Amino acid sequence: MLSQNYFLSSTIVIFFAGIFAFSALNTHLNIGYRHLMPAITLFFPLSGMGFRWMTGSLRRITEGGKKGKSRFRFLKYAPWIFCVWNAGESLAVYPHSLAYFSSFFGGPEQAYFHLVDSSLDWGQDGKNIRPVLEQHGVPTDGSVPLYFAFFTSIPEEFCGLENARHIHFGSSNLKETLFEFTPGYYIISATYLRGYSANTNTGLYLKRPDILSDLKNVFYAAFDAVRDSRPLPVLPEEDMDLDRMCIEYQSFRFEILRRGLERMKPEFHVHYSIYVYRLDKTQLKKILKDLIR
């Protein structure tokens, strides 16, 4: 009777959860895992029913009186063991519950391989960056180059990174784009690390070094002019936009840098949404090659 009731109840739960999940996955509004949460709550009673069914079934199997079954009696404790394990993992990640991932899938340290954006990374760890950097002996006074790229609009002052270089390509100020990547610490949020806003022309530039060379020449001509307080260069063709070309070159370089960092193990992380890498001259040159001088 219990098995029949469980089967009927679980079928009803899965049916309604499936309807909601199907609707959520086919809507135009898709900005994070939270849109599936109403469906996930339906699985809580399903888990309870499953626990009850497992304990009852395993007890009947291990205590059925047949010879040889006594050696498997430990199986009746399996549901309890999994419950304690899950509770322990949940407590271990608290209060960063949003980043919880089962150790079967790499744990919270590798959560960004599965989900990013507002499902994991929405700026919640910004205020923790400076304390964690100082904890690991990283100076924030500008004596060591710091670069950061965040998937948030939180200002650098809030993060304690007034002396760091903000990597972003939405600024209308050309001087904010004209900077060089140098050895130092690179602080990258999970969403950017996984390729959010990656340069869509990267494949083209890798296949057409002539186009990339033109972008590089324009970028460094403008870079040298600003550094030496000289007038910005005048491009030979009217349809060539200096600002756009400089931003495009920096965006491409950051995409190549991101790909290199993604293959490296970070020095440490700020909780589970921000990752910190330390690059020396050799490592930076290996990743960016002739994209830097």
Short mmCIF file of C-alpha atoms in Angstrom, two decimals:
data_model
loop_
_atom_site.label_atom_id
_atom_site.label_comp_id
_atom_site.label_asym_id
_atom_site.label_seq_id
_atom_site.Cartn_x
_atom_site.Cartn_y
_atom_site.Cartn_z
CA MET A 1 0.00 0.00 0.00
CA LEU A 2 2.84 2.35 0.88
CA SER A 3 4.51 1.72 -2.48
CA GLN A 4 1.26 2.46 -4.34
CA ASN A 5 0.67 5.68 -2.41
CA TYR A 6 4.25 6.74 -2.95
CA PHE A 7 4.07 6.04 -6.67
CA LEU A 8 0.84 8.02 -7.06
CA SER A 9 2.06 10.97 -4.97
CA SER A 10 5.43 11.13 -6.66
CA THR A 11 3.78 11.00 -10.10
CA ILE A 12 1.56 13.96 -9.22
CA VAL A 13 4.53 15.97 -7.89
CA ILE A 14 6.71 15.24 -10.91
CA PHE A 15 3.86 16.06 -13.28
CA PHE A 16 3.21 19.54 -11.85
CA ALA A 17 6.92 20.26 -11.39
CA GLY A 18 7.49 19.24 -15.00
CA ILE A 19 4.77 21.59 -16.25
CA PHE A 20 6.28 24.52 -14.37
CA ALA A 21 9.84 23.71 -15.42
CA PHE A 22 8.81 23.35 -19.07
CA SER A 23 7.03 26.71 -18.96
CA ALA A 24 9.99 28.41 -17.25
CA LEU A 25 12.51 27.02 -19.71
CA ASN A 26 10.48 28.18 -22.70
CA THR A 27 9.81 31.72 -21.57
CA HIS A 28 11.71 34.73 -22.89
CA LEU A 29 12.52 35.77 -19.31
CA ASN A 30 15.55 33.69 -18.38
CA ILE A 31 17.74 35.46 -15.84
CA GLY A 32 18.74 32.78 -13.43
CA TYR A 33 18.16 29.61 -11.54
CA ARG A 34 15.72 31.30 -9.18
CA HIS A 35 12.93 31.02 -11.77
CA LEU A 36 12.92 27.26 -11.25
CA MET A 37 12.71 27.45 -7.45
CA PRO A 38 8.89 27.08 -7.26
CA ALA A 39 9.26 23.76 -9.10
CA ILE A 40 12.11 22.68 -6.87
CA THR A 41 10.04 23.16 -3.72
CA LEU A 42 7.67 20.50 -5.03
CA PHE A 43 10.47 18.00 -4.72
CA PHE A 44 10.76 18.50 -0.95
CA PRO A 45 7.73 16.31 -0.16
CA LEU A 46 8.95 13.91 -2.85
CA SER A 47 12.26 13.62 -0.99
CA GLY A 48 10.44 12.92 2.25
CA MET A 49 8.35 10.21 0.65
CA GLY A 50 11.44 8.75 -0.96
CA PHE A 51 13.25 8.66 2.38
CA ARG A 52 10.37 6.82 3.99
CA TRP A 53 10.14 4.36 1.11
CA MET A 54 13.91 3.69 1.14
CA THR A 55 14.08 3.05 4.88
CA GLY A 56 11.08 0.71 4.74
CA SER A 57 12.28 -1.17 1.68
CA LEU A 58 15.85 -1.56 2.90
CA ARG A 59 14.62 -2.75 6.30
CA ARG A 60 12.51 -5.45 4.64
CA ILE A 61 15.43 -6.50 2.44
CA THR A 62 18.02 -6.66 5.22
CA GLU A 63 15.79 -8.14 7.89
CA GLY A 64 13.74 -10.52 5.78
CA GLY A 65 15.02 -13.52 7.65
CA LYS A 66 16.67 -15.18 4.68
CA LYS A 67 20.12 -16.60 5.19
CA GLY A 68 22.95 -14.32 4.09
CA LYS A 69 20.96 -11.10 4.27
CA SER A 70 22.41 -10.18 7.64
CA ARG A 71 25.63 -9.08 6.01
CA PHE A 72 23.74 -6.29 4.23
CA ARG A 73 22.01 -4.94 7.32
CA PHE A 74 24.15 -1.83 7.22
CA LEU A 75 22.23 -0.74 4.11
CA LYS A 76 19.21 0.22 6.20
CA TYR A 77 21.28 3.11 7.56
CA ALA A 78 22.13 4.44 4.07
CA PRO A 79 19.26 7.00 3.90
CA TRP A 80 20.27 8.41 7.29
CA ILE A 81 23.92 8.59 6.23
CA PHE A 82 23.02 10.55 3.09
CA CYS A 83 20.82 12.92 5.12
CA VAL A 84 23.62 13.64 7.58
CA TRP A 85 26.10 14.08 4.71
CA ASN A 86 23.82 16.57 2.96
CA ALA A 87 23.21 18.50 6.18
CA GLY A 88 26.96 18.64 6.84
CA GLU A 89 27.72 20.00 3.37
CA SER A 90 24.96 22.59 3.69
CA LEU A 91 26.25 23.79 7.05
CA ALA A 92 29.83 23.89 5.76
CA VAL A 93 28.96 26.35 2.98
CA TYR A 94 26.75 28.58 5.17
CA PRO A 95 26.17 31.54 4.85
CA HIS A 96 27.05 31.25 1.16
CA SER A 97 24.18 28.91 0.44
CA LEU A 98 23.67 30.26 -3.07
CA ALA A 99 27.00 28.70 -4.06
CA TYR A 100 26.17 25.27 -2.65
CA PHE A 101 26.94 22.41 -4.98
CA SER A 102 27.21 18.76 -4.07
CA SER A 103 30.70 17.35 -3.72
CA PHE A 104 29.68 14.90 -6.46
CA PHE A 105 29.95 17.88 -8.83
CA GLY A 106 33.07 19.50 -7.41
CA GLY A 107 31.54 21.34 -4.45
CA PRO A 108 31.07 25.12 -4.18
CA GLU A 109 34.65 25.81 -5.31
CA GLN A 110 33.67 24.60 -8.78
CA ALA A 111 30.12 25.93 -8.82
CA TYR A 112 31.02 28.42 -11.55
CA PHE A 113 31.59 25.54 -13.97
CA HIS A 114 27.85 24.82 -13.76
CA LEU A 115 26.07 28.14 -13.14
CA VAL A 116 27.01 31.81 -13.19
CA ASP A 117 25.19 35.12 -13.59
CA SER A 118 22.56 35.78 -10.93
CA SER A 119 22.44 32.09 -10.02
CA LEU A 120 25.85 32.45 -8.38
CA ASP A 121 27.52 35.78 -9.00
CA TRP A 122 25.68 39.08 -8.58
CA GLY A 123 28.19 41.16 -6.60
CA GLN A 124 27.40 39.73 -3.18
CA ASP A 125 31.08 39.22 -2.33
CA GLY A 126 32.24 42.70 -3.31
CA LYS A 127 32.61 43.95 0.26
CA ASN A 128 34.68 40.90 1.15
CA ILE A 129 37.38 41.40 -1.49
CA ARG A 130 39.72 43.72 0.40
CA PRO A 131 39.67 41.74 3.68
CA VAL A 132 40.39 38.50 1.81
CA LEU A 133 43.19 40.13 -0.22
CA GLU A 134 44.79 41.46 2.97
CA GLN A 135 44.35 38.07 4.61
CA HIS A 136 46.49 36.57 1.83
CA GLY A 137 49.08 39.33 2.04
CA VAL A 138 48.08 41.17 -1.15
CA PRO A 139 48.62 44.94 -0.79
CA THR A 140 45.75 47.16 -1.91
CA ASP A 141 47.61 50.48 -1.73
CA GLY A 142 48.67 50.46 -5.37
CA SER A 143 52.19 49.13 -4.76
CA VAL A 144 51.26 45.96 -6.66
CA PRO A 145 49.16 46.10 -9.86
CA LEU A 146 45.61 44.90 -9.32
CA TYR A 147 43.11 44.31 -12.12
CA PHE A 148 39.49 43.43 -11.57
CA ALA A 149 36.50 42.54 -13.72
CA PHE A 150 33.13 42.10 -11.99
CA PHE A 151 29.68 41.15 -13.14
CA THR A 152 28.14 43.97 -11.14
CA SER A 153 27.83 47.73 -11.08
CA ILE A 154 29.28 47.97 -7.56
CA PRO A 155 31.88 50.80 -7.51
CA GLU A 156 35.50 49.99 -6.73
CA GLU A 157 35.35 52.14 -3.59
CA PHE A 158 32.80 49.76 -2.07
CA CYS A 159 35.14 46.83 -2.74
CA GLY A 160 38.17 48.65 -1.32
CA LEU A 161 39.86 48.65 -4.73
CA GLU A 162 40.36 52.36 -5.33
CA ASN A 163 43.91 51.69 -6.54
CA ALA A 164 43.01 48.84 -8.89
CA ARG A 165 42.42 48.90 -12.63
CA HIS A 166 38.81 48.24 -13.52
CA ILE A 167 38.53 46.08 -16.64
CA HIS A 168 35.38 47.05 -18.52
CA PHE A 169 34.62 48.10 -22.05
CA GLY A 170 31.41 50.07 -21.73
CA SER A 171 33.06 53.38 -20.88
CA SER A 172 32.92 56.36 -23.21
CA ASN A 173 36.21 57.61 -21.73
CA LEU A 174 39.03 56.47 -24.02
CA LYS A 175 41.64 56.88 -21.28
CA GLU A 176 39.89 54.22 -19.21
CA THR A 177 40.41 51.81 -22.08
CA LEU A 178 44.05 52.64 -22.81
CA PHE A 179 45.91 50.55 -20.27
CA GLU A 180 48.42 47.75 -20.49
CA PHE A 181 48.16 44.33 -18.87
CA THR A 182 51.14 43.90 -16.57
CA PRO A 183 52.28 41.30 -14.01
CA GLY A 184 50.14 41.45 -10.88
CA TYR A 185 46.90 40.15 -9.42
CA TYR A 186 43.82 39.59 -11.54
CA ILE A 187 40.52 39.53 -9.64
CA ILE A 188 37.80 38.07 -11.85
CA SER A 189 34.21 37.30 -10.95
CA ALA A 190 32.88 33.88 -11.92
CA THR A 191 30.58 35.17 -14.65
CA TYR A 192 33.37 36.96 -16.51
CA LEU A 193 35.71 34.04 -15.94
CA ARG A 194 33.27 31.79 -17.77
CA GLY A 195 33.07 34.07 -20.80
CA TYR A 196 30.25 36.52 -20.17
CA SER A 197 30.45 39.33 -22.74
CA ALA A 198 33.24 37.53 -24.59
CA ASN A 199 34.37 39.32 -27.73
CA THR A 200 32.24 37.92 -30.55
CA ASN A 201 34.95 38.62 -33.13
CA THR A 202 37.63 36.57 -31.39
CA GLY A 203 37.48 33.78 -33.96
CA LEU A 204 37.84 36.29 -36.81
CA TYR A 205 40.89 37.96 -35.28
CA LEU A 206 42.59 34.62 -34.62
CA LYS A 207 42.13 33.72 -38.30
CA ARG A 208 42.98 37.19 -39.65
CA PRO A 209 46.21 38.42 -38.03
CA ASP A 210 46.28 41.32 -40.51
CA ILE A 211 43.10 42.81 -39.01
CA LEU A 212 44.40 42.21 -35.51
CA SER A 213 47.68 43.90 -36.40
CA ASP A 214 45.80 47.02 -37.53
CA LEU A 215 43.89 47.12 -34.24
CA LYS A 216 47.11 46.69 -32.29
CA ASN A 217 48.87 49.51 -34.15
CA VAL A 218 45.96 51.89 -33.57
CA PHE A 219 45.73 50.95 -29.90
CA TYR A 220 49.40 51.52 -29.14
CA ALA A 221 49.49 54.72 -31.15
CA ALA A 222 46.70 56.09 -28.96
CA PHE A 223 48.27 54.55 -25.84
CA ASP A 224 51.62 56.25 -26.46
CA ALA A 225 49.93 59.57 -27.28
CA VAL A 226 48.00 59.62 -23.99
CA ARG A 227 51.04 58.50 -22.00
CA ASP A 228 53.23 61.22 -23.51
CA SER A 229 50.48 63.89 -23.38
CA ARG A 230 50.43 64.22 -27.16
CA PRO A 231 47.42 64.68 -29.45
CA LEU A 232 45.62 61.50 -30.36
CA PRO A 233 46.50 60.07 -33.77
CA VAL A 234 44.34 60.82 -36.79
CA LEU A 235 43.30 57.66 -38.60
CA PRO A 236 43.81 57.56 -42.37
CA GLU A 237 40.26 56.58 -43.27
CA GLU A 238 37.10 58.44 -42.29
CA ASP A 239 35.18 55.31 -41.37
CA MET A 240 37.84 54.22 -38.84
CA ASP A 241 36.72 54.99 -35.30
CA LEU A 242 39.65 55.37 -32.89
CA ASP A 243 37.62 54.75 -29.73
CA ARG A 244 35.88 51.70 -31.13
CA MET A 245 39.12 50.14 -32.39
CA CYS A 246 40.89 50.63 -29.07
CA ILE A 247 37.97 49.14 -27.13
CA GLU A 248 37.81 46.24 -29.59
CA TYR A 249 41.49 45.46 -29.15
CA GLN A 250 41.25 45.55 -25.35
CA SER A 251 38.13 43.40 -25.42
CA PHE A 252 39.89 40.81 -27.58
CA ARG A 253 42.96 40.80 -25.33
CA PHE A 254 40.82 40.29 -22.26
CA GLU A 255 39.08 37.34 -23.92
CA ILE A 256 42.45 35.69 -24.60
CA LEU A 257 43.54 36.46 -21.04
CA ARG A 258 40.30 35.01 -19.66
CA ARG A 259 40.78 31.80 -21.59
CA GLY A 260 44.25 31.47 -20.13
CA LEU A 261 43.09 32.13 -16.57
CA GLU A 262 40.25 29.64 -16.93
CA ARG A 263 42.83 26.89 -17.46
CA MET A 264 44.84 27.93 -14.40
CA LYS A 265 44.28 27.22 -10.75
CA PRO A 266 43.52 30.46 -8.87
CA GLU A 267 45.72 31.59 -6.01
CA PHE A 268 42.61 31.83 -3.83
CA HIS A 269 38.99 32.86 -4.08
CA VAL A 270 36.75 35.36 -2.33
CA HIS A 271 34.11 33.01 -1.07
CA TYR A 272 32.72 31.33 -4.20
CA SER A 273 32.02 34.01 -6.78
CA ILE A 274 35.33 35.85 -7.20
CA TYR A 275 38.65 34.25 -8.14
CA VAL A 276 42.12 35.74 -7.73
CA TYR A 277 45.08 34.91 -9.99
CA ARG A 278 48.67 36.02 -9.72
CA LEU A 279 50.53 36.39 -13.01
CA ASP A 280 54.24 37.04 -13.34
CA LYS A 281 55.89 38.34 -16.50
CA THR A 282 56.52 34.88 -17.93
CA GLN A 283 52.95 33.68 -17.36
CA LEU A 284 51.44 36.85 -18.81
CA LYS A 285 53.64 36.62 -21.89
CA LYS A 286 52.75 32.96 -22.34
CA ILE A 287 49.02 33.77 -22.36
CA LEU A 288 48.98 37.02 -24.34
CA LYS A 289 52.12 36.41 -26.44
CA ASP A 290 52.59 39.32 -28.86
CA LEU A 291 49.39 41.10 -27.80
CA ILE A 292 51.45 43.04 -25.26
CA ARG A 293 54.73 44.85 -25.61
#
